[in-house]
Tab-separated table of C-alpha atoms in Angstrom:
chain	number	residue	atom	x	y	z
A	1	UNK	CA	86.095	141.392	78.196
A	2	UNK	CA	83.181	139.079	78.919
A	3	UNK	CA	81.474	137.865	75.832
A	4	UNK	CA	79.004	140.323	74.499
A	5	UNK	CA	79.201	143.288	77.298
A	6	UNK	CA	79.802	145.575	74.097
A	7	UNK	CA	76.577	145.455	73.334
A	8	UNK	CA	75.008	148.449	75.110
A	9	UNK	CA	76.829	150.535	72.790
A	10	UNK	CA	74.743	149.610	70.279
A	11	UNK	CA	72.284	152.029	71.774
A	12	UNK	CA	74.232	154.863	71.480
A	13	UNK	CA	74.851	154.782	67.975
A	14	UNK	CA	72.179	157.009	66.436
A	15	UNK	CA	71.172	156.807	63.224
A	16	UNK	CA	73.827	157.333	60.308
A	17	UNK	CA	72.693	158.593	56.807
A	18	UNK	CA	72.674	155.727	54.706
A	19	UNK	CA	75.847	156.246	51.397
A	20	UNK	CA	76.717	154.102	48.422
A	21	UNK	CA	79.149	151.399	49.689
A	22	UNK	CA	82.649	151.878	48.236
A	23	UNK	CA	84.733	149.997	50.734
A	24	UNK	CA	88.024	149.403	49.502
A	25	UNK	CA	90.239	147.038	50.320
A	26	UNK	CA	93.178	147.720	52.566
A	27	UNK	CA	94.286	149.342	55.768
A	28	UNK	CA	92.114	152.383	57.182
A	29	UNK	CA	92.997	154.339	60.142
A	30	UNK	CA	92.603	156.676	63.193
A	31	UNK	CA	93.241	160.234	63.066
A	32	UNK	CA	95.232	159.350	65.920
A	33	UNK	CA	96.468	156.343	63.992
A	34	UNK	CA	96.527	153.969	67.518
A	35	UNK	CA	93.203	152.300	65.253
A	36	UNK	CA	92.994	150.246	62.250
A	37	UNK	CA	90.417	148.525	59.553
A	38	UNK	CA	92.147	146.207	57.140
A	39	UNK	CA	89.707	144.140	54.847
A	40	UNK	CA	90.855	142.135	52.931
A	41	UNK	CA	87.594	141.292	50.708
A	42	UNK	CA	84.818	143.397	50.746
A	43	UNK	CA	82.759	141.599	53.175
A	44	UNK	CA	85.576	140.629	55.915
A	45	UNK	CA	89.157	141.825	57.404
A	46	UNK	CA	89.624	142.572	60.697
A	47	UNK	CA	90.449	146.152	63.125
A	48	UNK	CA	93.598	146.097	65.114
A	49	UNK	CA	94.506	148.029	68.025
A	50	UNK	CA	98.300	148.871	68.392
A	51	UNK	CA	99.664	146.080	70.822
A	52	UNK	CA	96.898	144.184	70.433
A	53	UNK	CA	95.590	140.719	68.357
A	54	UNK	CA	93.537	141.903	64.889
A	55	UNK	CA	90.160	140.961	66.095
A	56	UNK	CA	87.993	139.804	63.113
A	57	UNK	CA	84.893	141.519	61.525
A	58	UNK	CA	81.947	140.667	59.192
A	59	UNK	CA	80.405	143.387	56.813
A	60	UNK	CA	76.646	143.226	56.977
A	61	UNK	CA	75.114	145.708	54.300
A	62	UNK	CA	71.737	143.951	54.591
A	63	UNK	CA	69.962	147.238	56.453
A	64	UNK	CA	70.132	151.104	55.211
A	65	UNK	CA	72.998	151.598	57.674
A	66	UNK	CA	76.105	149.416	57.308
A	67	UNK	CA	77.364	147.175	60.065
A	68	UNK	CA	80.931	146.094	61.092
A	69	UNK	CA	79.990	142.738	63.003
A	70	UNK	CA	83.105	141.989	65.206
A	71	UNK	CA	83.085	138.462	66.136
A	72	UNK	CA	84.935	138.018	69.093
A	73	UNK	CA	83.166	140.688	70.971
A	74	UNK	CA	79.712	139.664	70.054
A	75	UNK	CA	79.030	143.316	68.455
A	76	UNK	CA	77.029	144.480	65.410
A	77	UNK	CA	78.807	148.019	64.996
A	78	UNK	CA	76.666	150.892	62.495
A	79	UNK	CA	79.032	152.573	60.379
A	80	UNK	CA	79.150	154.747	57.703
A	81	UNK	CA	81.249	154.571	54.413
A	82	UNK	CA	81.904	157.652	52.221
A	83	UNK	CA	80.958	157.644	48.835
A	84	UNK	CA	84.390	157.473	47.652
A	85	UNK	CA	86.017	154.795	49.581
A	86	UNK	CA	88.263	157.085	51.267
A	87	UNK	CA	86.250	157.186	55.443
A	88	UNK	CA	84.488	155.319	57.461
A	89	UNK	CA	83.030	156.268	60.707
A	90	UNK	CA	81.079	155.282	63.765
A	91	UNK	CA	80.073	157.293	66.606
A	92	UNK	CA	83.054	157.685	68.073
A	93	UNK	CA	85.800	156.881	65.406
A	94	UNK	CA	86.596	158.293	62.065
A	95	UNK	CA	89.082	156.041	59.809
A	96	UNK	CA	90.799	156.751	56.466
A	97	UNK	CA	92.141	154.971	53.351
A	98	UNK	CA	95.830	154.634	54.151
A	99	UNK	CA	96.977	152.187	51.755
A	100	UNK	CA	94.501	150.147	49.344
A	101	UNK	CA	95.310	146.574	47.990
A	102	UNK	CA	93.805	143.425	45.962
A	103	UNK	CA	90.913	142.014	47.018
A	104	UNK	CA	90.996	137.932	48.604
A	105	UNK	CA	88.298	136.242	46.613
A	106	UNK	CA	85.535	134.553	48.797
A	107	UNK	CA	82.944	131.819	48.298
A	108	UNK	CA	79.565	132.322	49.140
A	109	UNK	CA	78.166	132.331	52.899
A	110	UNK	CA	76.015	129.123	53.210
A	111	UNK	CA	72.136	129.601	54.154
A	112	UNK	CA	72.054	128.959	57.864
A	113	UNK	CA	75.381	129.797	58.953
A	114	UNK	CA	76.382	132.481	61.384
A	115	UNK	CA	78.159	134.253	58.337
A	116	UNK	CA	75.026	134.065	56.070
A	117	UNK	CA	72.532	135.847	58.963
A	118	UNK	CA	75.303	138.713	60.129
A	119	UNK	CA	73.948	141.034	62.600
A	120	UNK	CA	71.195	138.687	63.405
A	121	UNK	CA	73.368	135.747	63.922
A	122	UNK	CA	75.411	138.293	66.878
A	123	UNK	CA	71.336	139.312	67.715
A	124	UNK	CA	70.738	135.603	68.112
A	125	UNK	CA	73.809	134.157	70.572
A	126	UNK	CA	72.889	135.110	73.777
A	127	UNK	CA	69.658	132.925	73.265
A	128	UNK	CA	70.843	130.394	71.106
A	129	UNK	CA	70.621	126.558	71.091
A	130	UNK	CA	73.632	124.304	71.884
A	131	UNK	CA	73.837	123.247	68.102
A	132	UNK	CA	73.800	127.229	67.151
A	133	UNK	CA	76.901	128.076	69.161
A	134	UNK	CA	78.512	124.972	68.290
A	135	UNK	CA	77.819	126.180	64.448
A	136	UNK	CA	78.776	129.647	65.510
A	137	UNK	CA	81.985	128.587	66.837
A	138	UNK	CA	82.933	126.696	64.405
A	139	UNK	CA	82.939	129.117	61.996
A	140	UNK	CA	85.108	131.094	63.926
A	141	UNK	CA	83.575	133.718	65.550
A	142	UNK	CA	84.602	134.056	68.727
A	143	UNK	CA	81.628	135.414	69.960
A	144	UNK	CA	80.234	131.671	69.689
A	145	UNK	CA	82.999	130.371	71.349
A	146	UNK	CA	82.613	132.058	74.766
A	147	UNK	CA	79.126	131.095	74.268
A	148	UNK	CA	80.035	127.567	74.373
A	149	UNK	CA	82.325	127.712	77.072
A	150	UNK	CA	79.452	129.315	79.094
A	151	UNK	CA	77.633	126.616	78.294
A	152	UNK	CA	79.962	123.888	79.108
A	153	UNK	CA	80.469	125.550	82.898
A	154	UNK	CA	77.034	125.669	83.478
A	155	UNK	CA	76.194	121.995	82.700
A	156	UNK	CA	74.512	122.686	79.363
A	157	UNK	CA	74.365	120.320	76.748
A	158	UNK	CA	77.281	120.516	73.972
A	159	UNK	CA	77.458	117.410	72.551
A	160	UNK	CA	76.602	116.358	69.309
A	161	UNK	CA	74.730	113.379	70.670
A	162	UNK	CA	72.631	115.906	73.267
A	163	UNK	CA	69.698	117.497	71.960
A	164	UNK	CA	71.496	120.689	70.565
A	165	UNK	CA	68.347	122.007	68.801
A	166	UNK	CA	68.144	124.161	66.010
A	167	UNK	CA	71.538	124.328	63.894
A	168	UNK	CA	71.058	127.251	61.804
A	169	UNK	CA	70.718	130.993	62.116
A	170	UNK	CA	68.270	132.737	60.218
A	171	UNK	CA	67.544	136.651	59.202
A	172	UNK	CA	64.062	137.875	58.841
A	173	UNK	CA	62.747	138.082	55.349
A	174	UNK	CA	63.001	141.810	55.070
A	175	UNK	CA	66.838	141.322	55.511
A	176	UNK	CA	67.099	138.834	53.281
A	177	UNK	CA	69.893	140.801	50.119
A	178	UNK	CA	68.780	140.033	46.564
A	179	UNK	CA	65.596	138.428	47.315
A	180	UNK	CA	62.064	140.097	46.167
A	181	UNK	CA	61.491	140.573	49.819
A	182	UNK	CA	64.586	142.809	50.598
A	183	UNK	CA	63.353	145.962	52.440
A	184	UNK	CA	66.555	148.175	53.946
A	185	UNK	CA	64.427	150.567	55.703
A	186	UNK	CA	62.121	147.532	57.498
A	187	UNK	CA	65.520	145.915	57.964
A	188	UNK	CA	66.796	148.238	59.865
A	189	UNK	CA	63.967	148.363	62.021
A	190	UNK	CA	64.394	144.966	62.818
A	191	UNK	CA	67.826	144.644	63.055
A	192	UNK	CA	67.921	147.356	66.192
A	193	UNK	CA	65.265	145.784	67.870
A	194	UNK	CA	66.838	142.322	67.503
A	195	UNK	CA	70.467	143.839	68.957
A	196	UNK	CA	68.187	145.917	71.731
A	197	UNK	CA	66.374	142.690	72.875
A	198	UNK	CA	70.125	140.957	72.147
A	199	UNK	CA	71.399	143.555	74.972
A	200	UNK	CA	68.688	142.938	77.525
A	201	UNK	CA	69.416	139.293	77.477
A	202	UNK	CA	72.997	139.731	78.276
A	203	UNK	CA	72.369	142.304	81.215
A	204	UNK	CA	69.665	139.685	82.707
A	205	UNK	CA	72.623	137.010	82.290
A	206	UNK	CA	75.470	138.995	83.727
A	207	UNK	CA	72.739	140.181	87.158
A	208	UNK	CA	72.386	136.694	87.505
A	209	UNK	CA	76.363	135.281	87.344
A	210	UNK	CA	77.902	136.080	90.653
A	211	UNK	CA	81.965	135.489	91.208
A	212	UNK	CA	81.240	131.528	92.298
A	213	UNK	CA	79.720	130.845	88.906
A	214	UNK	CA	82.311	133.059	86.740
A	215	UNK	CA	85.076	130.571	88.051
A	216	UNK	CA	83.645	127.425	88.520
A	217	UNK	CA	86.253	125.008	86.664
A	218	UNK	CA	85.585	123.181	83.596
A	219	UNK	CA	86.189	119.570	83.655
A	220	UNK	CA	89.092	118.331	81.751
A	221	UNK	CA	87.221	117.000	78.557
A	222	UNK	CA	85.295	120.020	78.298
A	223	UNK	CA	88.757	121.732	78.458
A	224	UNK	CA	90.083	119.729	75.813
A	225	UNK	CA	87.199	120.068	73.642
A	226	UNK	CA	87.877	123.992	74.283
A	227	UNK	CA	91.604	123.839	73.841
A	228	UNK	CA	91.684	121.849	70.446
A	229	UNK	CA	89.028	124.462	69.134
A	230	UNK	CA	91.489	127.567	70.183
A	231	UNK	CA	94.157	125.686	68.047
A	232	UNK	CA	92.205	124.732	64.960
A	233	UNK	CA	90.241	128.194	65.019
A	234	UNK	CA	93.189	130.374	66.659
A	235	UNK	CA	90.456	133.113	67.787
A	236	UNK	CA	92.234	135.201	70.172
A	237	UNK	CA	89.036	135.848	72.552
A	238	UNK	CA	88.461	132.070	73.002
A	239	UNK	CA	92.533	131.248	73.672
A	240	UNK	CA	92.560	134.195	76.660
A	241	UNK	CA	89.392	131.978	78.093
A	242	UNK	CA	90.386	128.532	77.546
A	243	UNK	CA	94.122	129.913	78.910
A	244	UNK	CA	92.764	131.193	82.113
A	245	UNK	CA	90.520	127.813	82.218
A	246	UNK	CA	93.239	125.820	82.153
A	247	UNK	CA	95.657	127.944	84.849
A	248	UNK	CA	92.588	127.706	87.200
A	249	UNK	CA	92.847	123.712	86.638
A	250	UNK	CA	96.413	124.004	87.674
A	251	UNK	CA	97.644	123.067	84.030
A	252	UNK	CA	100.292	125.675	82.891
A	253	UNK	CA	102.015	123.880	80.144
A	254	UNK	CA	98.017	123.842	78.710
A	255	UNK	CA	97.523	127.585	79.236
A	256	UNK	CA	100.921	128.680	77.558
A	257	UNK	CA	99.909	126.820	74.707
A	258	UNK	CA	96.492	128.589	74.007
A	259	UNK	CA	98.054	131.799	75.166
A	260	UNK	CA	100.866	131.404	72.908
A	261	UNK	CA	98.091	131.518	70.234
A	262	UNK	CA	97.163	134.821	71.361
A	263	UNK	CA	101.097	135.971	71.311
A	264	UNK	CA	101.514	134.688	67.634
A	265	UNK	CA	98.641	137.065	66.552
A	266	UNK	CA	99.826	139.865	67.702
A	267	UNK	CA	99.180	140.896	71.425
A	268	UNK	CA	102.880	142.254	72.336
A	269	UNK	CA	101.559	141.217	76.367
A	270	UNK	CA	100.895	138.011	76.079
A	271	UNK	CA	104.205	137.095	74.407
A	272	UNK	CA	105.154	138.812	77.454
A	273	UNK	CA	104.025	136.123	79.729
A	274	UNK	CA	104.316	132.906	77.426
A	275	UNK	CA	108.487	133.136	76.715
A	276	UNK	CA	109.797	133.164	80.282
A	277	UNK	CA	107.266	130.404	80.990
A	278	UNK	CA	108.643	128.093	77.648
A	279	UNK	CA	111.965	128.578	78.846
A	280	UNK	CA	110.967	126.216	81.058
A	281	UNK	CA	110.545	123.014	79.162
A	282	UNK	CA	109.931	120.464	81.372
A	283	UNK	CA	110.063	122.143	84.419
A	284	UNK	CA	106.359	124.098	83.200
A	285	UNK	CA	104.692	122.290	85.892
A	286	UNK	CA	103.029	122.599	89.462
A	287	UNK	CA	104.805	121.545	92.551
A	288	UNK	CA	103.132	121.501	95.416
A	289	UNK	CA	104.982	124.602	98.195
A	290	UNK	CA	105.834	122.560	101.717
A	291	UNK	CA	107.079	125.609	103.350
A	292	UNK	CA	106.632	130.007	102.890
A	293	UNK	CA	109.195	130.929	100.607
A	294	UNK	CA	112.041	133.309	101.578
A	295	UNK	CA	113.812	136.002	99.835
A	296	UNK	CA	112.662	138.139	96.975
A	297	UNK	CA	111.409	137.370	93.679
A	298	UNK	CA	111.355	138.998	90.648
A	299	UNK	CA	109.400	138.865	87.207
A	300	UNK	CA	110.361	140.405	83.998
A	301	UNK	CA	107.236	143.311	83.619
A	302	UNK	CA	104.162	143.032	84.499
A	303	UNK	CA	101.299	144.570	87.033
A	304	UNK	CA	103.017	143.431	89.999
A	305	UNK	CA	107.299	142.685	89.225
A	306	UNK	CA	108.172	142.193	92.564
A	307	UNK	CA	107.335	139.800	95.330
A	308	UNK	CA	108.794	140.541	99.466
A	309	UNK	CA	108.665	137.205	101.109
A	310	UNK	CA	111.374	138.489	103.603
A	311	UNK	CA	111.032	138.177	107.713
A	312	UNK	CA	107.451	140.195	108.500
A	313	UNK	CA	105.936	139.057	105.311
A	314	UNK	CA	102.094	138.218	105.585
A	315	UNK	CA	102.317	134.833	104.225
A	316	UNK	CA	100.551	131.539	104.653
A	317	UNK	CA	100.091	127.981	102.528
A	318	UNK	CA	96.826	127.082	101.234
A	319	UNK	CA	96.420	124.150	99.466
A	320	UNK	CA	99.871	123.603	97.936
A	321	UNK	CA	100.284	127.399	97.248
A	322	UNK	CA	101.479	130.432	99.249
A	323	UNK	CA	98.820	133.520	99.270
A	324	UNK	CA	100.719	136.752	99.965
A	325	UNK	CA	99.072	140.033	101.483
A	326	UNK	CA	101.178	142.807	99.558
A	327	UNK	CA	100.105	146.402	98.965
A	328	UNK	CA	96.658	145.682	100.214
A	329	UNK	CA	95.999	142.708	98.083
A	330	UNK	CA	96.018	139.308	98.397
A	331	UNK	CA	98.353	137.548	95.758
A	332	UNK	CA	98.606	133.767	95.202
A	333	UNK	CA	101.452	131.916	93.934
A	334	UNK	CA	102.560	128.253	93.150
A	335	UNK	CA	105.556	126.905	92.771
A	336	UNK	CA	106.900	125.450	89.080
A	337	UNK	CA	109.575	122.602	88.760
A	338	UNK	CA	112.447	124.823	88.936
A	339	UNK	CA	111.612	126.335	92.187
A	340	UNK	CA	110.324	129.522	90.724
A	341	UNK	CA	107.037	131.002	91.120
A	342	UNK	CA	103.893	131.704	89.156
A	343	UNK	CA	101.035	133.932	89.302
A	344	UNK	CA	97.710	132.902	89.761
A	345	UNK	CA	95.548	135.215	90.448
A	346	UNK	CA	94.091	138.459	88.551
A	347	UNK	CA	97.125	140.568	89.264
A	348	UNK	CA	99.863	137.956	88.882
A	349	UNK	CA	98.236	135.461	86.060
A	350	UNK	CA	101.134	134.208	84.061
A	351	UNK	CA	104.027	135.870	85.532
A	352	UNK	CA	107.448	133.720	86.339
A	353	UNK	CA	108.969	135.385	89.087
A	354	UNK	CA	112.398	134.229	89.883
A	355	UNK	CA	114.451	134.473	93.049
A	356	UNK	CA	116.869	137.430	93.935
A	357	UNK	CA	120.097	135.752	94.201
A	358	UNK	CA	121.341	137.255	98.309
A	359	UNK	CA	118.021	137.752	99.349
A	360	UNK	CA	117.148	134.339	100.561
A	361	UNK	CA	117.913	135.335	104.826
A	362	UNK	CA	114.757	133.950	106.247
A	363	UNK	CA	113.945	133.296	110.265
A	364	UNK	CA	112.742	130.006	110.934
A	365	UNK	CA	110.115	128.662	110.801
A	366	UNK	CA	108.554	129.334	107.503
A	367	UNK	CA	105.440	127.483	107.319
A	368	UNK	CA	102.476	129.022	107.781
A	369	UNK	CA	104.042	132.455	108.893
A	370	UNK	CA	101.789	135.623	108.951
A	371	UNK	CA	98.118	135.314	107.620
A	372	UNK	CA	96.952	137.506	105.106
């Protein structure tokens, strides 16, 4: 999910009644219990999908309705939290108290930070300065982080000797908790015309992108700079970006190591992908294809587990890999130092496929047979 396309939801949410704030901490869930919100203090946890990597939230209590600020997908979310402890619901989801448990101590959010502003910080990215995502993203929200790489594609300064501008994020003084200026109801006013004007900025962005600028490469020290922040900050959202960054710059052994991130928190698929592909060792590595290959080829799950490269196949080479017309799409495929094959596009990102032992029986010639 692109950074911040959540964000017309926002609208939808109507109004909640505003409650006393019990939150416990522990695990709440779904009726259907495929959902869950485990804090851990009273001001942070995360919500977990089943299958999925625990994405991490913020509470923001600093209007008359509550906010679950979730910080990889760039989202200020109104809720509302029973009396008692015991539900929380949005719009669309109602969660209970399953299991409560000891609350983490934590320190204090630090004026200017992303954590210190909350909703306004999320209100605040898709404008921000270089030195405000940098900040942002370095506090972990991952949110921030696809900011950054946005801004490192399009040429945008990101260095801390650039001009980054302003450093700190800042809420309004009506949202401003246990100060004399504190005003819920004005707040809230404000905070849903900051997300609203937040949300109009991102749809003017995404009109303008167009397929050429969504995968333009990176060059290779902004991809470092983006891979040694998906290791020190191990935010899911970021790692699935700086992965596919790095398989479009022909760098698997790169990409299985920020994926792997994304494996180790949780997302069943992406362990999926990452162990057939460290089985490898060495041999986790680009060679460039001389020929079409021949025979079938298999992959262990996955969209697309099966590859025909047999006699009739619409095949061709294109720059060192083979693209394959199959099923009505067009599938592209290089070859690893083993002589297996992996996936590069959208449908086949990741996979290993391996040959079919008996099915390599192959006219000659090979090269550029068929054309997609």
């Amino acid at each position: 999910m692109r950074l911040l396309t959540l964000l017309p939801a926002l609208l939808l949410f109507a109004a909640l009644p505003a409650a006393a704030d019990a939150l416990r901490c522990g695990e709440y869930r779904s009726t259907d219990g495929g959902m869950a919100l485990i804090f851990t203090s009273p001001s942070s946890g995360y919500r977990r999908d089943d299958g999925s990597e625990p994405g991490p939230l913020w509470v923001d209590r600093s209007a008359a309705q509550a906010r679950l600020v979730m910080l990889d997908d760039g989202v200020a979310l109104p809720v509302r939290i029973s009396a008692d402890g015991q539900r929380i619901e949005d719009d669309v989801v109602v969660y209970t108290l399953r299991q409560s448990r000891g609350c983490a101590s934590e320190p204090a959010a630090i004026a200017g930070s992303c954590r210190a502003a909350g909703s306004h910080c999320i209100a605040q990215l898709p404008a921000a300065s270089p030195g405000q995502i940098q900040r942002a993203c370095d506090e972990g929200v991952g949110a921030g982080c696809s900011a950054l790489l946005r801004q490192l594609r399009d040429g945008s300064p990101a260095k801390a000797t650039d001009d980054v501008g302003a450093t700190g994020f800042e809420r309004p003084p009506a949202c401003r908790e246990h100060t004399p200026g504190h005003d819920p109801q004005a707040c809230e006013a404000l905070t849903n015309d900051a997300l609203a004007a937040a949300m109009q900025r991102v749809n003017q962005r995404l009109q303008q992108e167009d397929e050429d600028t969504l995968g333009s490469p990176l060059q290779a020290a902004a991809r470092d700079q983006l891979q040694q922040r998906c290791l020190q900050h191990r935010s899911g959202r970021l790692c699935v970006e700086v992965a596919a960054q790095q398989l479009n710059a022909l760098e698997p052994a790169l990409a299985v190591q920020a994926l792997q991130v994304v494996c180790d928190a949780g997302r069943i698929s992406a362990c999926g992908r990452t162990a057939p592909l460290r089985e490898l060792g060495a041999d986790l590595r680009l060679v460039p294809l001389q020929q079409v290959p021949c025979g079938r080829y298999q992959a262990d799950g996955g969209v697309i587990d099966m590859l025909d490269f047999g006699d009739g196949a619409r095949a061709r080479l294109h720059d060192g890999a083979v693209q394959l017309q199959q099923n009505g799409e067009t599938l592209v495929l290089r070859q690893l130092g083993n002589g297996d094959l992996l996936g590069m596009d959208n449908q086949t990102a990741y996979q290993r496929y391996q040959l079919v032992p008996g099915t390599a029986q192959c006219t000659p010639p090979r090269e550029g047979q068929g054309s997609p």
